[in-house]
XYZ file of C-alpha atoms in Angstrom:
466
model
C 0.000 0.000 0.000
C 1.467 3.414 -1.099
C 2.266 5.622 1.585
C 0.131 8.157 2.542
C 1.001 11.992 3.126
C 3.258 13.042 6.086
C 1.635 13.288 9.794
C 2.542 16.530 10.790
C 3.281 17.914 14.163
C 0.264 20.055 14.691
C -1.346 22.322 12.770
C 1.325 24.741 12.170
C 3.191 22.794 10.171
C 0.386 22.908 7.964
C 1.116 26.829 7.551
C 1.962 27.588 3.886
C 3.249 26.225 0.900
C 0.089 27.326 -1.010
C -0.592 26.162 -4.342
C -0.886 28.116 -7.610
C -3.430 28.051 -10.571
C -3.993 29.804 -13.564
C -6.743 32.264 -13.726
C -8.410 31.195 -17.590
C -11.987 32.677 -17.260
C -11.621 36.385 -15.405
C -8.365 37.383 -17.289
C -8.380 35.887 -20.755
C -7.440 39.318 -22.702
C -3.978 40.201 -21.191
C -1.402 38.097 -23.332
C 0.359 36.812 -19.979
C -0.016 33.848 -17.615
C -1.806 34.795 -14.406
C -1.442 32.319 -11.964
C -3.340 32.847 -8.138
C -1.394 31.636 -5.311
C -4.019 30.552 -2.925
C -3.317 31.664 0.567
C -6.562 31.205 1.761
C -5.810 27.564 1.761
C -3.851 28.059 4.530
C -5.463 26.124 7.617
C -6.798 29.454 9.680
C -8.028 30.815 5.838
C -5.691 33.812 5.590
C -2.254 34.648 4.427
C -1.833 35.749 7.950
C -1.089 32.740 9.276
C 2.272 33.007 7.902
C 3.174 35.500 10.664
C 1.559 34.019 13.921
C 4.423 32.012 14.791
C 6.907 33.903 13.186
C 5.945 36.627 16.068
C 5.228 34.684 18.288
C 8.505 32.716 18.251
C 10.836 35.490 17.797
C 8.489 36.854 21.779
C 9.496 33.807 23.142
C 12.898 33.497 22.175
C 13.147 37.268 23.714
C 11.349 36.312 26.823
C 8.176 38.788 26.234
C 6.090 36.026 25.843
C 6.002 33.408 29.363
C 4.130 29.985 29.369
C 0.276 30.676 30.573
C 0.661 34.540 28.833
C -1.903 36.413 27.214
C -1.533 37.735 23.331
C -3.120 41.017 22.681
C -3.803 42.145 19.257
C -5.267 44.912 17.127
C -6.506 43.118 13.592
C -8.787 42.762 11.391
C -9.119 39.720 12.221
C -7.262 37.474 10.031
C -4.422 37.905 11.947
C -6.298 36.895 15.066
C -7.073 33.664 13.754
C -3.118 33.120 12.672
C -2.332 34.111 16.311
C -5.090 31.779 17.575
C -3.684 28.703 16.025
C -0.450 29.841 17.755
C -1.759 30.176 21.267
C -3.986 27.072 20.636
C -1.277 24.547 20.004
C 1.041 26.138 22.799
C -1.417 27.187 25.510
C -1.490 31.169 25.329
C -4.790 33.021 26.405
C -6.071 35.760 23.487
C -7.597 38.997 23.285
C -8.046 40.590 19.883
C -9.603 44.201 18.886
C -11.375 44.489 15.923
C -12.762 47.546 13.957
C -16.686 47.132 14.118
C -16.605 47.232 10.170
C -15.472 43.962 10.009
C -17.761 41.116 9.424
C -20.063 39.294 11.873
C -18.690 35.993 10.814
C -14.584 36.756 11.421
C -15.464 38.164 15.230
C -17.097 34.943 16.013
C -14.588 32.831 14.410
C -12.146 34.644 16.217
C -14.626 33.887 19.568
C -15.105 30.174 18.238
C -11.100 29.977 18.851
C -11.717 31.109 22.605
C -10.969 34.557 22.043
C -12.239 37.347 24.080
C -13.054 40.009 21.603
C -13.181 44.018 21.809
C -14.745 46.085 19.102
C -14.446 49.656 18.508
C -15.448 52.186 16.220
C -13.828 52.511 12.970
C -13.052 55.260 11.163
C -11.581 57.423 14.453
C -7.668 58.524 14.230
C -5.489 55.786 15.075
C -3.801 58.514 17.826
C -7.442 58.463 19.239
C -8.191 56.421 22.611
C -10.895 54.286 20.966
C -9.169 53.033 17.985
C -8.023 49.771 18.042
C -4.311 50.244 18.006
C -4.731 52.351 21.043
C -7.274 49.810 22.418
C -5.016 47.230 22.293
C -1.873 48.632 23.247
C -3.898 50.085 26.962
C -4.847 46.267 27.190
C -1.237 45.148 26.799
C -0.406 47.277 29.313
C -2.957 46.598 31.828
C -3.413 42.426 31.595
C -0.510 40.719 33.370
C 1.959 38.554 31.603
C 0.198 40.090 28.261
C 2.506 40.702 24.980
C 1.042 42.623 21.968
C 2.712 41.433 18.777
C 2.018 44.213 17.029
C 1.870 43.395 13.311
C 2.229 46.827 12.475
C 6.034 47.171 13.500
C 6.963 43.575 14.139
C 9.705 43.081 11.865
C 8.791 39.368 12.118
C 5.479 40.277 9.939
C 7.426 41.033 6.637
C 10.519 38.139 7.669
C 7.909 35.343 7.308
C 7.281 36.186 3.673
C 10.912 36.802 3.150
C 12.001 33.493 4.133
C 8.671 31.433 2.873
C 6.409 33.320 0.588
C 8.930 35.252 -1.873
C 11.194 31.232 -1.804
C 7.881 29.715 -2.619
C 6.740 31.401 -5.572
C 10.362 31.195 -6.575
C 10.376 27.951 -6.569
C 7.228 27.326 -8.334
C 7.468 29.496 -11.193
C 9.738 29.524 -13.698
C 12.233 32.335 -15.277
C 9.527 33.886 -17.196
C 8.419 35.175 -13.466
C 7.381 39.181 -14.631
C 5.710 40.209 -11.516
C 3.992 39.447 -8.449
C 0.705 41.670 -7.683
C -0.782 41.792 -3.983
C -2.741 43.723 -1.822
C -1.249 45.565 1.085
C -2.249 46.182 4.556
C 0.309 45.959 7.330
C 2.034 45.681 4.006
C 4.303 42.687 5.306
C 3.586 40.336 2.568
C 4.693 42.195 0.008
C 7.597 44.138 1.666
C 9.240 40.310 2.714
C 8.028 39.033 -1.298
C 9.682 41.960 -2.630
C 12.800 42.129 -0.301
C 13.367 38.244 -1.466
C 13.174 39.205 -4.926
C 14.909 42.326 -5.211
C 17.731 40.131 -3.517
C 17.391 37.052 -5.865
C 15.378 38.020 -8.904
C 15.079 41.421 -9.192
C 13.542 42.234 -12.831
C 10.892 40.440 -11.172
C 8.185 43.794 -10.478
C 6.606 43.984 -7.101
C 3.283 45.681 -7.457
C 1.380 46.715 -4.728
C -2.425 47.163 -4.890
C -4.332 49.990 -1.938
C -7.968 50.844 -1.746
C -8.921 53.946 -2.638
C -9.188 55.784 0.707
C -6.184 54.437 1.964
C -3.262 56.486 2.528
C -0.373 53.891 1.489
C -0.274 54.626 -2.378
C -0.330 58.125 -1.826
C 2.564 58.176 0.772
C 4.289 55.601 -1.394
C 3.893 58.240 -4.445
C 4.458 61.609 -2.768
C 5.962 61.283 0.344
C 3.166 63.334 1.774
C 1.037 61.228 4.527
C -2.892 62.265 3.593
C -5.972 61.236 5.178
C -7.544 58.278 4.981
C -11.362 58.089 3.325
C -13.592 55.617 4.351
C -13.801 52.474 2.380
C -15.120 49.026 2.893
C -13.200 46.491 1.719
C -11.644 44.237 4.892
C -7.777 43.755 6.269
C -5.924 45.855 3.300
C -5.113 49.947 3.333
C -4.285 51.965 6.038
C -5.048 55.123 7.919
C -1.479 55.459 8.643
C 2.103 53.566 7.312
C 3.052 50.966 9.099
C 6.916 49.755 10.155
C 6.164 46.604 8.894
C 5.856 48.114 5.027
C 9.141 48.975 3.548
C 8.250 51.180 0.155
C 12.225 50.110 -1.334
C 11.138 46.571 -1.704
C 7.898 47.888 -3.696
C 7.933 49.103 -7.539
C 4.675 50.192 -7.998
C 1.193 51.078 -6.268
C -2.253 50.443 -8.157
C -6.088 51.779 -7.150
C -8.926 50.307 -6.785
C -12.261 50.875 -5.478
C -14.839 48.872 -3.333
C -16.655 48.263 -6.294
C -14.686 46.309 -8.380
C -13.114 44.537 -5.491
C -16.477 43.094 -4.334
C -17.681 42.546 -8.023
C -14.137 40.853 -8.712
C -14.365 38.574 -5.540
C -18.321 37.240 -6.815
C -16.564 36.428 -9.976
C -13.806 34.136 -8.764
C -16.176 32.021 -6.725
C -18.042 32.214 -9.661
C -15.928 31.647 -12.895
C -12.985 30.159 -11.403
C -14.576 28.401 -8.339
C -12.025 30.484 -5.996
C -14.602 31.296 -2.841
C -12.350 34.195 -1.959
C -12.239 37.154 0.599
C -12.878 41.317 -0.795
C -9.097 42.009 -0.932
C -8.311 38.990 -3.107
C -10.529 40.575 -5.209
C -8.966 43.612 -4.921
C -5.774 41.922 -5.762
C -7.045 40.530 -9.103
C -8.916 43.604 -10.352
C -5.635 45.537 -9.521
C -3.274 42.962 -11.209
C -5.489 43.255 -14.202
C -5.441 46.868 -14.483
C -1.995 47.036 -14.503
C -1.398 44.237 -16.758
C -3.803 46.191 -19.039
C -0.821 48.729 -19.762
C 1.183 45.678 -20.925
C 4.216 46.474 -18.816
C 6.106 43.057 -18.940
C 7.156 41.210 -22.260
C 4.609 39.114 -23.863
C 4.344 35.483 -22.420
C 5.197 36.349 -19.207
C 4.135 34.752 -15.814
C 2.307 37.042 -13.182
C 1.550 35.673 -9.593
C -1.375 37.095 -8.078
C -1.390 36.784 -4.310
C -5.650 36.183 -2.981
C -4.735 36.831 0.778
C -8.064 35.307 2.543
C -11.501 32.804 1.610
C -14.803 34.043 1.426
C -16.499 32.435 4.111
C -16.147 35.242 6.272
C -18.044 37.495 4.119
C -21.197 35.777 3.724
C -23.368 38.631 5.378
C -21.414 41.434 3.647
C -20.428 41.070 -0.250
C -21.669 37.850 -0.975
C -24.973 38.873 0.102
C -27.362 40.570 -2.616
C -29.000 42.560 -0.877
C -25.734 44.095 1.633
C -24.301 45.023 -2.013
C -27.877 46.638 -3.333
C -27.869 48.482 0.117
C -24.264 49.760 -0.443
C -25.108 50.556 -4.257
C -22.481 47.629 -5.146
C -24.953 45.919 -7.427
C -25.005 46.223 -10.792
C -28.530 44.965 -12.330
C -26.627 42.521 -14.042
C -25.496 43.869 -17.603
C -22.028 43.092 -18.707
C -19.829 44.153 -21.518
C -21.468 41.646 -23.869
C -25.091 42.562 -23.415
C -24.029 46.246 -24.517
C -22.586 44.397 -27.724
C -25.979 43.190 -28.076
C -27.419 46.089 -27.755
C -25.294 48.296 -30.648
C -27.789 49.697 -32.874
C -27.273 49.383 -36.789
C -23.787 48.876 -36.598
C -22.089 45.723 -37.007
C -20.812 45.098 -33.302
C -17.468 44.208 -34.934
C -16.303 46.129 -37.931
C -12.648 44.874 -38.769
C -10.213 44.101 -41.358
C -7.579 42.047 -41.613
C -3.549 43.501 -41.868
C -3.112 42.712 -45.843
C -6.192 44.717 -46.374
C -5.519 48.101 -48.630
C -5.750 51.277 -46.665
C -7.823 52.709 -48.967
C -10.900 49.824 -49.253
C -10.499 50.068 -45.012
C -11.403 53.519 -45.082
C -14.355 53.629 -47.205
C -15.493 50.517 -45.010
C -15.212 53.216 -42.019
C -17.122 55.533 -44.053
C -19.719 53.270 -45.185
C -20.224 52.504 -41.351
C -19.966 55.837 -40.181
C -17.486 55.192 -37.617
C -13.531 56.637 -37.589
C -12.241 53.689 -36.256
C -11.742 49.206 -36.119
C -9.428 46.938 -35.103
C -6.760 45.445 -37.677
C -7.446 41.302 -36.617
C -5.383 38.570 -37.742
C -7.525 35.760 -36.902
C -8.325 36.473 -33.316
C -5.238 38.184 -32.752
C -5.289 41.991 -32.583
C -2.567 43.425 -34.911
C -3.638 47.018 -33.806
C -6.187 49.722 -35.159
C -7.312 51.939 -37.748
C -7.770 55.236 -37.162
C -9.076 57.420 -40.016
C -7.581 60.934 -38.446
C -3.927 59.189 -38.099
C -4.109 58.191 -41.774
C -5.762 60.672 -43.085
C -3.352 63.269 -41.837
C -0.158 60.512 -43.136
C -1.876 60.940 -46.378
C -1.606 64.877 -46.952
C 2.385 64.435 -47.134
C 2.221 61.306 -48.374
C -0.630 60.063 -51.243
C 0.983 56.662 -51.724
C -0.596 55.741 -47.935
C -3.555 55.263 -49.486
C -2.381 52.158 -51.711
C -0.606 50.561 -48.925
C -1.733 48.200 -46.284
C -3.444 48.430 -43.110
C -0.375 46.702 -41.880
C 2.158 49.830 -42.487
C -0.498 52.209 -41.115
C -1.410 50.745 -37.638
C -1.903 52.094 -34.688
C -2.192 51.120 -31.034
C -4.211 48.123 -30.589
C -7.418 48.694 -28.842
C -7.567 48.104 -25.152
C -9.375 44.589 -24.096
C -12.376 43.818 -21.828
C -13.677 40.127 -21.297
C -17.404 40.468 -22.479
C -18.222 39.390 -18.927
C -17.089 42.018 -17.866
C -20.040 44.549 -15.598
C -20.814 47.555 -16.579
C -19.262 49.596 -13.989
C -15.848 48.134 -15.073
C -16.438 48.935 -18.697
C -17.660 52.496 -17.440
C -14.298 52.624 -15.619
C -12.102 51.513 -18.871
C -13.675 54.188 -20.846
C -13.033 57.034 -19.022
C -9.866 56.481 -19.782
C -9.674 54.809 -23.232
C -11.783 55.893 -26.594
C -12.803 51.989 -27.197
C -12.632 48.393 -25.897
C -12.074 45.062 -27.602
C -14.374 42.987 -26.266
C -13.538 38.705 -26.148
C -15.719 35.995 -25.240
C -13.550 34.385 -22.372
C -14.805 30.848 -22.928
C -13.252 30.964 -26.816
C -11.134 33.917 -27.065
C -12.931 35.228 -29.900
C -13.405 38.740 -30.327
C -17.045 39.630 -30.445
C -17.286 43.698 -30.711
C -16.197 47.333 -29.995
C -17.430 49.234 -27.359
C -17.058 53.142 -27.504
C -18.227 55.872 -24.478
C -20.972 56.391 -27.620
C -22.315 52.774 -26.876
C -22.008 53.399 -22.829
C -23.789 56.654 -22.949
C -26.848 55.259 -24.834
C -26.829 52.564 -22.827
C -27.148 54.659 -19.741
C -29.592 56.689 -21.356
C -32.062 53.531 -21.682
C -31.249 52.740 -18.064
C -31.620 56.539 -17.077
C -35.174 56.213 -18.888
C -36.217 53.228 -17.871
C -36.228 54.313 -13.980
C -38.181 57.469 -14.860
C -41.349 58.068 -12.714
């Protein structure tokens, strides 16, 4: 009989080495490999379990945490469960405080772990009395024998990524490694991935990814420290910068919104059966926004880091009616049911490279429209714009006789047609038109243009009319 898998120790040992898989359905139209490493596998359900012994250990070892001792902690409550396992398996009591924004379902898991719990209001100054650094740094001081690990200046937070996370991913992928994308908080994950890197691999890009209301991207981009906004997405951002984040290790900081995080996280259980917390959503909407500027060579392997699972979200984002209440829900339209709706117009006017410049324009003429993609197959060779030529043809009248091919420009931005609204809203405010692919075949399937969105909106604006 074949041996069976190693019987570990206890349930620490059970603490990372988290597996990677490709995401195929939620980012088909970026010409890279996106693979998700999966620390919600992890046996508390968070990447944070990486650091609960890694503190905890380096207390001991110091003497400021005694047999029969008491752990005090300000999280948001994934940590708390990492430092739960900890004090489970050697014996330590726990008290953790937790903003009251976080979900039902994380303070009693924390409570099912025999954890006395203190919540206070969110939102206040971290200098103020009530928050719940300040909470839990009074309660440090006043329970005997306590120890507060403090994940926001332990050094042992962004160490435990350093010597397991960053040598993981190493490991696992190969030299086509571009980039690894995460979300940042306490920001020790991806100041000990990026410190590992920048040490052993460093064209590999470290790309950070804040909620917008946070004040990490800013500092990390001006120097200035601003003031934090309000958002709702759980454990990531910060209302101040944290020792534990070290900006040197980090290339690059990308925005995103509640929105899109919460929209993002529904998909992956969804598409890519990944039941997933708001920030790995967060992480995935950010990594594809960057990845949408192309900044790494074609072919190239992206790690995506989803940080905790959904299960502790089952009252907030996962919930219809908590996201209709917020004004997270879209009704339900997505990029292809606005390529459904395009009036007269073919939804996908193209031609092919070899095709003469001048039968493409009177194509765009005949349409009425001043632009296409150039497709080879279902590969995007670029565009056609009629102003670029048009002006190349005033100096030069042989344009007109040439091919598209010698007259292309960019290639139009993608979207996955199941794509919502609100992200295709977002593209265009920045970009004059989308590509739009069918993720289950690749295939592109139309051309959506702030012309399309605003009649679309229109109907929707009219249809709600009293």
């Amino acid at each position: 009989m074949p041996a069976g898998p190693p019987i570990a120790e206890s349930i620490l040992d059970l603490v990372g080495n988290t597996r990677l898989v490709p995401l195929r359905r939620v980012a088909p139209a970026v010409p890279y490999r996106v693979l998700a490493k999966l620390e919600y596998l992890n046996p508390g359900g968070s990447v944070k379990d990486r650091i609960g012994a890694s503190m905890i250990e380096d207390a001991e070892k110091n003497g400021l945490l005694k047999p029969g001792g008491t752990i005090v902690e300000a999280t948001s409550g994934n940590t708390g469960v990492g430092l739960a396992l900890v004090a489970a398996v050697r014996g330590y009591r726990i008290v953790f405080v937790i903003p009251d924004k976080m979900s039902s379902e994380k303070i009693r898991l924390l409570r099912a772990y025999g954890a006395r719990v203190v919540v206070t209001p969110a939102g206040v100054p971290p200098e103020h009395p009530m928050s719940h650094y300040s909470v839990a740094h009074r309660l440090a001081r006043e329970i005997p024998g306590a120890y507060y690990p403090n994940q926001y200046e332990n050094q042992g937070n962004p160490e435990a990524h350093y010597r397991t996370t960053g040598p993981e991913i190493d490991r696992d992928v190969g030299s086509d490694l571009g980039a690894v994308i995460g979300t940042v908080g306490t920001g020790g994950t991806m100041s000990g991935i990026g410190r590992y890197f920048k040490e052993h691999r460093p064209t590999v890009r470290i790309v950070a990814v804040d909620p917008a209301g946070s004040v990490l991207g800013p500092y990390f981009r001006t120097g200035q420290l601003g003031k934090a906004v309000p958002y709702q997405v759980e454990g990531i951002g910060e209302d101040l910068v944290p020792k534990s984040i070290h900006m040197q290790y980090l290339d690059e900081f990308v925005e995103v919104n509640d929105r899109e995080s919460f929209q993002m996280a529904r998909r992956l259980v969804r598409e890519e059966g990944l039941f997933v917390g708001g920030s790995s959503g967060s992480a995935v909407a950010g990594a594809l926004r960057w990845l949408a500027k192309k900044p790494l060579p074609e072919g190239s392997t992206v790690v995506v880091i989803l940080p905790d699972s959904g299960d502790r979200y089952l009252s907030k984002f996962y919930s219809d009616d908590w996201m209709r209440e917020k004004g997270f829900m879209d009704v339900g339209a997505s990029a292809r049911d606005l390529v459904a709706r395009k009036g007269p117009v073919p939804a996908l006017i193209a031609v092919d490279p070899t095709t003469v410049v001048r039968d493409a324009l009177a194509l765009l003429r005949h349409h009425g429209i001043a632009q296409m993609p150039v497709l080879s197959g279902h590969t995007s060779a670029g565009s056609l714009q009629e102003d670029d030529v048009l002006r190349r043809s005033l100096t030069d009248e042989t344009v007109l006789d040439r091919s598209v091919a010698q007259v292309l420009s960019a290639p139009f931005p993608e979207v996955s047609a199941d794509a919502p609204v609100s992200e295709v809203l977002h593209r265009l405010k920045e970009e004059r038109a989308l590509l739009v692919r069918d993720p289950a075949t690749g295939a592109p399937t139309g051309v959506l243009t702030r012309h399309d969105l605003v009649g679309y909106l229109s109907e929707e604006a009219g249809s709600h009319a009293v």
